[in-house]
Amino acid sequence: MKQTLLILALFIGMVSINAQTKEELEAQKKEKKAEADALAAEVKAIQAKIDALPGWRIGAFGTIGGSLSNFSNWYSQGTPNNQSGNIGFTLNAYANLIQDKFFWRNALTTNLNWVKLDDKDDPNDDDSFNPTTDVFNISSLYGRNITKTLAASGLMEYRTTLLDNFNDPGYLDLGIGATWTPIENLIVVIHPLNYNFVFSSGETIYESSLGAKIVADYTRSFGAVNFKTNLSMFQSYKSNNYSNWTWTNSFSYTLWKMIGVGFDFGLRNNRQEALDYALGQYDPTAIPTQEEPTFDNLDNKLQTYYTLGLSYKF
């Protein structure tokens, strides 16, 4: 009986010691976490001071998306034996020089995609990767500060395609005006004096003109999130047919080290490009008779693209 009571007392004592030890460890954990949170807040405050100092700010992030598939004797589809694939990537990079009296902001945005469909039953089909999405944009903005949020500025922006029809068409905007920075990371450019140079080969419907340029850009990184949205508009003084706008958006979330998930989408409206495409599809010998496309009867549909896949950050 005494031995049983002794063993029971020893057991209760061990449970008590373990419980006490766990409570002590929980208290230590709570204390260390509070210290870590305080240190993290201090580091964040110091980083904010570093970011506010004059100098260069350089960064880049993007998205990689792709898929590959192979079908053999899959009779429920129109092409039972095929290999197909889709590969694409986007890149958003910037290099900004921020000084007390002036700034120089440079940005690069590109989105390239390829797709293939190889019909193994057709030896004459095209089994190579062909470009689908093809976007390239580079810009440089220089400004002299008038106030804390307003600057006199000049902008150069060039947009074209890289994989197909390089610089055909290509767009070069050169203009002067003002830049407004109401909050950190938001840049609003208003240039009432801007010339939109349009480059194209042969006799086309593309035409350069004088107009107004408006750009709004918001680029932000906070924690694991990277975000960029850019709206670039040109309003021609000659005709609305020569006006255009492009709105691109990029979002990425870092999951592990520099790898995460990303999503990009873009919208564009350009009547010159729409008419050029419509004329390429026009067949004057078709029956029933087709109406030749012009700016007056043009069905100018909204241009869109999106990419979803793995993201990377430099």
CSV table of N, CA and C in Angstrom, one decimal, residues 26-190:
chain,number,residue,atom,x,y,z
A,26,GLU,N,5.6,28.5,-22.2
A,26,GLU,CA,4.6,29.4,-22.9
A,26,GLU,C,4.8,30.9,-22.5
A,27,ALA,N,5.1,31.1,-21.3
A,27,ALA,CA,5.4,32.5,-20.9
A,27,ALA,C,6.7,33.0,-21.5
A,28,GLN,N,7.7,32.2,-21.6
A,28,GLN,CA,8.9,32.6,-22.3
A,28,GLN,C,8.7,32.9,-23.8
A,29,LYS,N,7.9,32.0,-24.4
A,29,LYS,CA,7.5,32.2,-25.8
A,29,LYS,C,6.8,33.5,-26.0
A,30,LYS,N,5.9,33.8,-25.2
A,30,LYS,CA,5.1,35.0,-25.3
A,30,LYS,C,6.0,36.2,-25.2
A,31,GLU,N,7.0,36.2,-24.2
A,31,GLU,CA,7.9,37.3,-24.0
A,31,GLU,C,8.8,37.4,-25.2
A,32,LYS,N,9.3,36.4,-25.7
A,32,LYS,CA,10.2,36.4,-26.9
A,32,LYS,C,9.5,36.9,-28.1
A,33,LYS,N,8.2,36.5,-28.3
A,33,LYS,CA,7.5,37.0,-29.4
A,33,LYS,C,7.2,38.5,-29.4
A,34,ALA,N,7.0,39.0,-28.2
A,34,ALA,CA,6.8,40.5,-28.0
A,34,ALA,C,8.1,41.2,-28.3
A,35,GLU,N,9.2,40.6,-27.9
A,35,GLU,CA,10.5,41.2,-28.3
A,35,GLU,C,10.8,41.2,-29.8
A,36,ALA,N,10.4,40.1,-30.4
A,36,ALA,CA,10.6,40.0,-31.9
A,36,ALA,C,9.7,40.9,-32.6
A,37,ASP,N,8.5,41.1,-32.2
A,37,ASP,CA,7.6,42.1,-32.8
A,37,ASP,C,8.1,43.5,-32.7
A,38,ALA,N,8.7,43.8,-31.5
A,38,ALA,CA,9.2,45.1,-31.3
A,38,ALA,C,10.4,45.4,-32.2
A,39,LEU,N,11.3,44.4,-32.3
A,39,LEU,CA,12.4,44.5,-33.2
A,39,LEU,C,12.0,44.6,-34.7
A,40,ALA,N,11.0,43.9,-35.1
A,40,ALA,CA,10.5,43.9,-36.5
A,40,ALA,C,10.0,45.3,-36.7
A,41,ALA,N,9.3,45.9,-35.8
A,41,ALA,CA,8.8,47.3,-36.0
A,41,ALA,C,9.9,48.3,-36.1
A,42,GLU,N,11.0,48.1,-35.3
A,42,GLU,CA,12.1,49.0,-35.4
A,42,GLU,C,12.8,48.8,-36.8
A,43,VAL,N,13.0,47.6,-37.3
A,43,VAL,CA,13.6,47.4,-38.6
A,43,VAL,C,12.7,48.0,-39.7
A,44,LYS,N,11.4,47.9,-39.6
A,44,LYS,CA,10.5,48.5,-40.6
A,44,LYS,C,10.7,50.0,-40.6
A,45,ALA,N,10.8,50.6,-39.4
A,45,ALA,CA,10.9,52.1,-39.3
A,45,ALA,C,12.2,52.5,-39.9
A,46,ILE,N,13.3,51.7,-39.6
A,46,ILE,CA,14.6,52.1,-40.2
A,46,ILE,C,14.6,52.0,-41.7
A,47,GLN,N,14.0,50.9,-42.2
A,47,GLN,CA,13.9,50.7,-43.7
A,47,GLN,C,13.1,51.8,-44.3
A,48,ALA,N,12.1,52.3,-43.7
A,48,ALA,CA,11.3,53.5,-44.2
A,48,ALA,C,12.2,54.7,-44.3
A,49,LYS,N,13.1,54.9,-43.3
A,49,LYS,CA,14.0,56.1,-43.4
A,49,LYS,C,15.0,55.9,-44.5
A,50,ILE,N,15.5,54.6,-44.7
A,50,ILE,CA,16.4,54.4,-45.8
A,50,ILE,C,15.7,54.6,-47.2
A,51,ASP,N,14.5,54.1,-47.3
A,51,ASP,CA,13.7,54.3,-48.6
A,51,ASP,C,13.5,55.8,-48.9
A,52,ALA,N,13.4,56.6,-47.9
A,52,ALA,CA,13.2,58.1,-48.1
A,52,ALA,C,14.4,58.8,-48.4
A,53,LEU,N,15.6,58.2,-48.3
A,53,LEU,CA,16.8,58.9,-48.6
A,53,LEU,C,17.0,59.1,-50.2
A,54,PRO,N,17.6,60.2,-50.6
A,54,PRO,CA,17.8,60.4,-52.1
A,54,PRO,C,18.7,59.2,-52.6
A,55,GLY,N,18.5,58.9,-53.9
A,55,GLY,CA,19.3,57.8,-54.5
A,55,GLY,C,18.5,57.0,-55.4
A,56,TRP,N,19.1,55.9,-55.9
A,56,TRP,CA,18.4,55.0,-56.8
A,56,TRP,C,17.5,54.0,-56.1
A,57,ARG,N,16.4,53.7,-56.7
A,57,ARG,CA,15.5,52.6,-56.3
A,57,ARG,C,15.4,51.7,-57.5
A,58,ILE,N,15.9,50.4,-57.4
A,58,ILE,CA,15.9,49.5,-58.5
A,58,ILE,C,15.1,48.2,-58.1
A,59,GLY,N,14.3,47.7,-58.9
A,59,GLY,CA,13.6,46.4,-58.6
A,59,GLY,C,13.0,45.8,-59.8
A,60,ALA,N,12.5,44.6,-59.7
A,60,ALA,CA,11.9,43.8,-60.8
A,60,ALA,C,11.1,42.7,-60.2
A,61,PHE,N,10.0,42.4,-60.9
A,61,PHE,CA,9.2,41.1,-60.6
A,61,PHE,C,8.4,40.8,-61.8
A,62,GLY,N,8.0,39.5,-61.8
A,62,GLY,CA,7.3,39.1,-63.0
A,62,GLY,C,6.5,37.8,-62.8
A,63,THR,N,6.0,37.2,-63.9
A,63,THR,CA,5.2,36.0,-63.8
A,63,THR,C,5.7,35.0,-64.9
A,64,ILE,N,5.8,33.8,-64.6
A,64,ILE,CA,6.0,32.7,-65.6
A,64,ILE,C,4.9,31.7,-65.6
A,65,GLY,N,4.3,31.5,-66.8
A,65,GLY,CA,3.2,30.6,-66.9
A,65,GLY,C,3.4,29.6,-68.1
A,66,GLY,N,3.0,28.4,-67.9
A,66,GLY,CA,3.2,27.4,-69.0
A,66,GLY,C,2.5,26.1,-68.8
A,67,SER,N,2.2,25.4,-69.8
A,67,SER,CA,1.6,24.1,-69.7
A,67,SER,C,2.0,23.2,-71.0
A,68,LEU,N,2.2,21.9,-70.8
A,68,LEU,CA,2.5,21.0,-71.9
A,68,LEU,C,1.6,19.8,-71.8
A,69,SER,N,1.1,19.3,-72.9
A,69,SER,CA,0.2,18.2,-72.9
A,69,SER,C,0.5,17.3,-74.1
A,70,ASN,N,0.1,16.0,-74.0
A,70,ASN,CA,0.3,15.0,-75.1
A,70,ASN,C,-1.0,14.1,-75.1
A,71,PHE,N,-1.6,14.0,-76.2
A,71,PHE,CA,-2.8,13.1,-76.4
A,71,PHE,C,-2.5,12.0,-77.4
A,72,SER,N,-2.8,10.8,-77.1
A,72,SER,CA,-2.7,9.7,-78.1
A,72,SER,C,-4.1,8.9,-78.2
A,73,ASN,N,-4.6,8.9,-79.3
A,73,ASN,CA,-5.9,8.1,-79.6
A,73,ASN,C,-7.0,8.6,-78.7
A,74,TRP,N,-7.1,9.9,-78.4
A,74,TRP,CA,-8.1,10.5,-77.6
A,74,TRP,C,-9.3,10.9,-78.5
A,75,TYR,N,-10.1,9.9,-78.9
A,75,TYR,CA,-11.0,10.1,-80.0
A,75,TYR,C,-12.2,11.0,-79.7
A,76,SER,N,-12.4,11.4,-78.5
A,76,SER,CA,-13.5,12.3,-78.2
A,76,SER,C,-13.2,13.8,-78.7
A,77,GLN,N,-12.0,14.1,-79.1
A,77,GLN,CA,-11.7,15.4,-79.5
A,77,GLN,C,-11.3,15.4,-81.0
A,78,GLY,N,-11.4,16.6,-81.6
A,78,GLY,CA,-11.2,16.6,-83.1
A,78,GLY,C,-9.8,16.2,-83.5
A,79,THR,N,-8.8,16.4,-82.7
A,79,THR,CA,-7.4,16.0,-83.0
A,79,THR,C,-7.0,15.0,-82.0
A,80,PRO,N,-7.2,13.7,-82.2
A,80,PRO,CA,-7.0,12.7,-81.2
A,80,PRO,C,-5.5,12.5,-80.8
A,81,ASN,N,-4.6,12.8,-81.8
A,81,ASN,CA,-3.1,12.6,-81.5
A,81,ASN,C,-2.4,13.9,-81.7
A,82,ASN,N,-2.1,14.5,-80.6
A,82,ASN,CA,-1.5,15.8,-80.6
A,82,ASN,C,-0.6,16.1,-79.4
A,83,GLN,N,0.3,17.0,-79.6
A,83,GLN,CA,1.1,17.6,-78.6
A,83,GLN,C,0.9,19.1,-78.6
A,84,SER,N,0.6,19.7,-77.4
A,84,SER,CA,0.3,21.1,-77.3
A,84,SER,C,1.1,21.7,-76.2
A,85,GLY,N,1.2,23.0,-76.2
A,85,GLY,CA,1.9,23.7,-75.1
A,85,GLY,C,1.7,25.2,-75.2
A,86,ASN,N,1.9,25.8,-74.0
A,86,ASN,CA,1.7,27.2,-73.9
A,86,ASN,C,2.8,27.7,-72.9
A,87,ILE,N,3.6,28.7,-73.3
A,87,ILE,CA,4.6,29.3,-72.5
A,87,ILE,C,4.6,30.8,-72.5
A,88,GLY,N,4.7,31.4,-71.4
A,88,GLY,CA,4.6,32.9,-71.3
A,88,GLY,C,5.3,33.4,-70.1
A,89,PHE,N,5.7,34.7,-70.2
A,89,PHE,CA,6.3,35.3,-69.0
A,89,PHE,C,6.1,36.8,-69.1
A,90,THR,N,6.1,37.5,-68.0
A,90,THR,CA,6.0,38.9,-67.9
A,90,THR,C,7.2,39.4,-67.1
A,91,LEU,N,7.6,40.7,-67.3
A,91,LEU,CA,8.6,41.3,-66.5
A,91,LEU,C,8.3,42.8,-66.3
A,92,ASN,N,8.3,43.2,-65.0
A,92,ASN,CA,8.1,44.6,-64.7
A,92,ASN,C,9.4,45.0,-63.9
A,93,ALA,N,10.1,46.0,-64.5
A,93,ALA,CA,11.4,46.4,-63.9
A,93,ALA,C,11.4,47.9,-63.8
A,94,TYR,N,12.0,48.5,-62.8
A,94,TYR,CA,12.1,49.9,-62.7
A,94,TYR,C,13.5,50.3,-62.1
A,95,ALA,N,13.9,51.5,-62.5
A,95,ALA,CA,15.2,52.1,-62.0
A,95,ALA,C,14.9,53.6,-61.8
A,96,ASN,N,14.7,54.0,-60.6
A,96,ASN,CA,14.3,55.4,-60.3
A,96,ASN,C,15.3,56.1,-59.5
A,97,LEU,N,15.7,57.3,-60.0
A,97,LEU,CA,16.6,58.2,-59.2
A,97,LEU,C,15.8,59.3,-58.6
A,98,ILE,N,15.8,59.3,-57.3
A,98,ILE,CA,15.0,60.3,-56.6
A,98,ILE,C,16.0,61.2,-55.8
A,99,GLN,N,15.9,62.5,-56.1
A,99,GLN,CA,16.7,63.5,-55.5
A,99,GLN,C,15.8,64.6,-54.9
A,100,ASP,N,16.4,65.5,-54.1
A,100,ASP,CA,15.6,66.6,-53.5
A,100,ASP,C,15.0,67.5,-54.5
A,101,LYS,N,15.7,67.8,-55.6
A,101,LYS,CA,15.2,68.8,-56.5
A,101,LYS,C,14.7,68.2,-57.8
A,102,PHE,N,15.0,67.0,-58.1
A,102,PHE,CA,14.5,66.4,-59.3
A,102,PHE,C,14.4,64.9,-59.2
A,103,PHE,N,13.7,64.2,-60.2
A,103,PHE,CA,13.6,62.8,-60.2
A,103,PHE,C,13.8,62.3,-61.7
A,104,TRP,N,14.2,61.0,-61.8
A,104,TRP,CA,14.3,60.4,-63.1
A,104,TRP,C,13.8,59.0,-63.0
A,105,ARG,N,12.6,58.7,-63.5
A,105,ARG,CA,12.0,57.4,-63.3
A,105,ARG,C,12.0,56.6,-64.7
A,106,ASN,N,12.5,55.4,-64.6
A,106,ASN,CA,12.5,54.6,-65.8
A,106,ASN,C,11.8,53.2,-65.5
A,107,ALA,N,11.1,52.8,-66.5
A,107,ALA,CA,10.3,51.6,-66.3
A,107,ALA,C,10.3,50.7,-67.6
A,108,LEU,N,10.2,49.4,-67.4
A,108,LEU,CA,10.1,48.4,-68.5
A,108,LEU,C,9.0,47.4,-68.2
A,109,THR,N,8.1,47.2,-69.1
A,109,THR,CA,7.1,46.2,-69.0
A,109,THR,C,7.0,45.4,-70.3
A,110,THR,N,7.1,44.1,-70.1
A,110,THR,CA,7.0,43.2,-71.3
A,110,THR,C,6.2,42.0,-70.9
A,111,ASN,N,5.4,41.5,-71.9
A,111,ASN,CA,4.6,40.3,-71.7
A,111,ASN,C,4.7,39.5,-73.0
A,112,LEU,N,5.3,38.3,-73.0
A,112,LEU,CA,5.5,37.5,-74.2
A,112,LEU,C,4.9,36.1,-73.9
A,113,ASN,N,4.2,35.6,-74.9
A,113,ASN,CA,3.6,34.2,-74.8
A,113,ASN,C,3.7,33.5,-76.2
A,114,TRP,N,3.9,32.2,-76.1
A,114,TRP,CA,4.0,31.3,-77.2
A,114,TRP,C,3.0,30.2,-77.0
A,115,VAL,N,2.5,29.7,-78.2
A,115,VAL,CA,1.6,28.5,-78.1
A,115,VAL,C,1.9,27.6,-79.3
A,116,LYS,N,1.7,26.3,-79.1
A,116,LYS,CA,1.9,25.3,-80.2
A,116,LYS,C,0.8,24.3,-80.1
A,117,LEU,N,0.4,23.7,-81.3
A,117,LEU,CA,-0.5,22.6,-81.4
A,117,LEU,C,0.0,21.8,-82.6
A,118,ASP,N,0.6,20.6,-82.2
A,118,ASP,CA,1.2,19.7,-83.2
A,118,ASP,C,0.3,18.5,-83.4
A,119,ASP,N,-0.4,18.5,-84.6
A,119,ASP,CA,-1.2,17.4,-85.0
A,119,ASP,C,-0.3,16.3,-85.5
A,120,LYS,N,-0.1,15.2,-84.8
A,120,LYS,CA,0.8,14.1,-85.2
A,120,LYS,C,0.3,13.3,-86.4
A,121,ASP,N,-1.0,13.5,-86.7
A,121,ASP,CA,-1.6,12.8,-87.9
A,121,ASP,C,-1.4,13.7,-89.2
A,122,ASP,N,-0.9,14.9,-89.0
A,122,ASP,CA,-0.8,15.8,-90.2
A,122,ASP,C,0.7,16.2,-90.3
A,123,PRO,N,1.4,15.6,-91.2
A,123,PRO,CA,2.9,15.9,-91.3
A,123,PRO,C,3.2,17.3,-91.8
A,124,ASN,N,2.2,18.0,-92.3
A,124,ASN,CA,2.4,19.3,-92.9
A,124,ASN,C,2.0,20.5,-92.0
A,125,ASP,N,1.5,20.1,-90.8
A,125,ASP,CA,1.1,21.2,-89.9
A,125,ASP,C,2.3,21.9,-89.3
A,126,ASP,N,2.1,23.0,-88.7
A,126,ASP,CA,3.1,23.8,-88.0
A,126,ASP,C,3.2,23.3,-86.6
A,127,ASP,N,4.4,22.7,-86.2
A,127,ASP,CA,4.5,22.1,-84.9
A,127,ASP,C,5.4,23.0,-84.0
A,128,SER,N,5.7,24.2,-84.4
A,128,SER,CA,6.5,25.1,-83.6
A,128,SER,C,5.7,26.0,-82.7
A,129,PHE,N,6.4,26.6,-81.7
A,129,PHE,CA,5.8,27.5,-80.8
A,129,PHE,C,5.6,28.9,-81.6
A,130,ASN,N,4.4,29.4,-81.6
A,130,ASN,CA,4.1,30.6,-82.3
A,130,ASN,C,3.7,31.7,-81.3
A,131,PRO,N,4.2,32.9,-81.5
A,131,PRO,CA,3.9,34.0,-80.5
A,131,PRO,C,2.4,34.4,-80.6
A,132,THR,N,1.8,34.6,-79.4
A,132,THR,CA,0.5,35.1,-79.2
A,132,THR,C,0.4,36.4,-78.6
A,133,THR,N,0.7,36.5,-77.3
A,133,THR,CA,0.8,37.8,-76.6
A,133,THR,C,2.2,38.4,-76.8
A,134,ASP,N,2.2,39.7,-77.2
A,134,ASP,CA,3.5,40.3,-77.5
A,134,ASP,C,3.4,41.8,-77.1
A,135,VAL,N,3.9,42.1,-75.9
A,135,VAL,CA,3.8,43.5,-75.4
A,135,VAL,C,5.2,43.9,-74.9
A,136,PHE,N,5.6,45.1,-75.4
A,136,PHE,CA,6.9,45.7,-74.9
A,136,PHE,C,6.7,47.2,-74.7
A,137,ASN,N,7.0,47.7,-73.6
A,137,ASN,CA,6.8,49.1,-73.3
A,137,ASN,C,8.0,49.6,-72.4
A,138,ILE,N,8.6,50.7,-72.8
A,138,ILE,CA,9.7,51.3,-72.0
A,138,ILE,C,9.4,52.8,-71.9
A,139,SER,N,9.7,53.3,-70.7
A,139,SER,CA,9.4,54.7,-70.5
A,139,SER,C,10.5,55.4,-69.7
A,140,SER,N,10.6,56.7,-69.9
A,140,SER,CA,11.6,57.5,-69.1
A,140,SER,C,11.0,58.8,-68.8
A,141,LEU,N,10.9,59.1,-67.5
A,141,LEU,CA,10.2,60.4,-67.0
A,141,LEU,C,11.2,61.2,-66.2
A,142,TYR,N,11.4,62.5,-66.6
A,142,TYR,CA,12.3,63.3,-65.9
A,142,TYR,C,11.5,64.5,-65.4
A,143,GLY,N,11.7,64.9,-64.1
A,143,GLY,CA,11.0,66.0,-63.6
A,143,GLY,C,11.8,66.9,-62.6
A,144,ARG,N,11.5,68.2,-62.6
A,144,ARG,CA,12.1,69.2,-61.7
A,144,ARG,C,11.0,69.6,-60.8
A,145,ASN,N,11.3,69.4,-59.5
A,145,ASN,CA,10.3,69.7,-58.5
A,145,ASN,C,10.0,71.2,-58.4
A,146,ILE,N,8.7,71.5,-58.4
A,146,ILE,CA,8.2,72.9,-58.1
A,146,ILE,C,7.7,73.0,-56.7
A,147,THR,N,6.9,72.0,-56.3
A,147,THR,CA,6.5,71.8,-54.9
A,147,THR,C,6.8,70.4,-54.5
A,148,LYS,N,6.4,70.0,-53.3
A,148,LYS,CA,6.6,68.7,-52.8
A,148,LYS,C,5.9,67.6,-53.6
A,149,THR,N,4.7,68.0,-54.2
A,149,THR,CA,3.9,67.0,-55.0
A,149,THR,C,3.8,67.4,-56.4
A,150,LEU,N,4.4,68.5,-56.9
A,150,LEU,CA,4.2,68.9,-58.3
A,150,LEU,C,5.5,69.2,-58.9
A,151,ALA,N,5.7,68.7,-60.2
A,151,ALA,CA,7.0,68.9,-60.9
A,151,ALA,C,6.7,69.2,-62.4
A,152,ALA,N,7.6,70.1,-63.0
A,152,ALA,CA,7.6,70.2,-64.4
A,152,ALA,C,8.4,69.0,-65.0
A,153,SER,N,7.8,68.4,-66.0
A,153,SER,CA,8.4,67.1,-66.5
A,153,SER,C,8.4,66.9,-68.0
A,154,GLY,N,9.2,66.0,-68.4
A,154,GLY,CA,9.3,65.5,-69.8
A,154,GLY,C,9.2,64.0,-69.8
A,155,LEU,N,8.5,63.5,-70.8
A,155,LEU,CA,8.3,62.0,-70.9
A,155,LEU,C,8.7,61.5,-72.2
A,156,MET,N,9.4,60.3,-72.2
A,156,MET,CA,9.6,59.5,-73.4
A,156,MET,C,9.0,58.2,-73.2
A,157,GLU,N,8.1,57.7,-74.0
A,157,GLU,CA,7.5,56.4,-73.9
A,157,GLU,C,7.5,55.7,-75.3
A,158,TYR,N,8.0,54.4,-75.3
A,158,TYR,CA,8.0,53.7,-76.6
A,158,TYR,C,7.3,52.4,-76.4
A,159,ARG,N,6.4,52.0,-77.3
A,159,ARG,CA,5.7,50.8,-77.3
A,159,ARG,C,5.7,50.1,-78.6
A,160,THR,N,5.9,48.8,-78.6
A,160,THR,CA,5.9,48.0,-79.9
A,160,THR,C,5.7,46.5,-79.5
A,161,THR,N,5.9,45.7,-80.5
A,161,THR,CA,6.0,44.2,-80.3
A,161,THR,C,7.4,43.8,-80.6
A,162,LEU,N,7.8,42.6,-80.0
A,162,LEU,CA,9.2,42.1,-80.2
A,162,LEU,C,9.2,40.9,-81.0
A,163,LEU,N,8.2,40.0,-80.9
A,163,LEU,CA,8.3,38.7,-81.6
A,163,LEU,C,7.8,38.7,-83.0
A,164,ASP,N,6.8,39.6,-83.2
A,164,ASP,CA,6.2,39.7,-84.5
A,164,ASP,C,6.1,41.2,-84.9
A,165,ASN,N,6.5,41.5,-86.1
A,165,ASN,CA,6.3,42.9,-86.7
A,165,ASN,C,6.9,44.0,-85.8
A,166,PHE,N,8.2,43.8,-85.4
A,166,PHE,CA,8.9,44.8,-84.6
A,166,PHE,C,8.8,46.2,-85.2
A,167,ASN,N,8.4,47.1,-84.4
A,167,ASN,CA,8.2,48.5,-84.8
A,167,ASN,C,7.3,48.7,-86.0
A,168,ASP,N,6.3,47.8,-86.2
A,168,ASP,CA,5.4,47.9,-87.3
A,168,ASP,C,4.0,47.3,-86.8
A,169,PRO,N,3.3,48.1,-86.1
A,169,PRO,CA,3.6,49.5,-85.8
A,169,PRO,C,4.4,49.6,-84.5
A,170,GLY,N,5.0,50.8,-84.3
A,170,GLY,CA,5.7,51.2,-83.1
A,170,GLY,C,5.2,52.6,-82.7
A,171,TYR,N,5.1,52.9,-81.5
A,171,TYR,CA,4.6,54.2,-81.0
A,171,TYR,C,5.7,54.8,-80.1
A,172,LEU,N,6.0,56.1,-80.4
A,172,LEU,CA,6.9,56.9,-79.6
A,172,LEU,C,6.3,58.2,-79.2
A,173,ASP,N,6.1,58.3,-77.9
A,173,ASP,CA,5.5,59.6,-77.3
A,173,ASP,C,6.6,60.4,-76.7
A,174,LEU,N,6.7,61.7,-77.1
A,174,LEU,CA,7.6,62.7,-76.6
A,174,LEU,C,6.7,63.9,-76.2
A,175,GLY,N,6.8,64.3,-74.9
A,175,GLY,CA,6.0,65.4,-74.5
A,175,GLY,C,6.5,66.1,-73.2
A,176,ILE,N,5.9,67.3,-72.9
A,176,ILE,CA,6.3,68.0,-71.7
A,176,ILE,C,5.0,68.5,-71.0
A,177,GLY,N,5.1,68.7,-69.7
A,177,GLY,CA,3.9,69.1,-69.0
A,177,GLY,C,4.3,69.1,-67.5
A,178,ALA,N,3.4,68.4,-66.7
A,178,ALA,CA,3.5,68.4,-65.3
A,178,ALA,C,3.3,67.0,-64.8
A,179,THR,N,4.0,66.7,-63.6
A,179,THR,CA,3.8,65.4,-62.9
A,179,THR,C,3.4,65.6,-61.5
A,180,TRP,N,2.3,64.9,-61.1
A,180,TRP,CA,1.7,65.1,-59.8
A,180,TRP,C,2.0,63.8,-59.0
A,181,THR,N,2.5,63.9,-57.8
A,181,THR,CA,2.7,62.7,-56.9
A,181,THR,C,1.9,63.0,-55.6
A,182,PRO,N,0.6,62.7,-55.6
A,182,PRO,CA,-0.2,63.1,-54.4
A,182,PRO,C,0.1,62.2,-53.2
A,183,ILE,N,0.5,60.9,-53.4
A,183,ILE,CA,0.9,60.0,-52.4
A,183,ILE,C,2.1,59.2,-52.8
A,184,GLU,N,2.7,58.5,-51.9
A,184,GLU,CA,3.9,57.7,-52.2
A,184,GLU,C,3.5,56.6,-53.2
A,185,ASN,N,4.4,56.4,-54.2
A,185,ASN,CA,4.3,55.3,-55.2
A,185,ASN,C,3.2,55.6,-56.3
A,186,LEU,N,2.5,56.7,-56.2
A,186,LEU,CA,1.5,57.1,-57.2
A,186,LEU,C,2.1,58.2,-58.1
A,187,ILE,N,2.2,58.0,-59.4
A,187,ILE,CA,2.7,59.0,-60.3
A,187,ILE,C,1.6,59.3,-61.3
A,188,VAL,N,1.2,60.6,-61.4
A,188,VAL,CA,0.2,61.0,-62.4
A,188,VAL,C,0.9,62.1,-63.4
A,189,VAL,N,1.0,61.7,-64.6
A,189,VAL,CA,1.6,62.6,-65.6
A,189,VAL,C,0.6,63.2,-66.5
A,190,ILE,N,0.6,64.5,-66.7
A,190,ILE,CA,-0.3,65.2,-67.5
A,190,ILE,C,0.5,66.1,-68.4
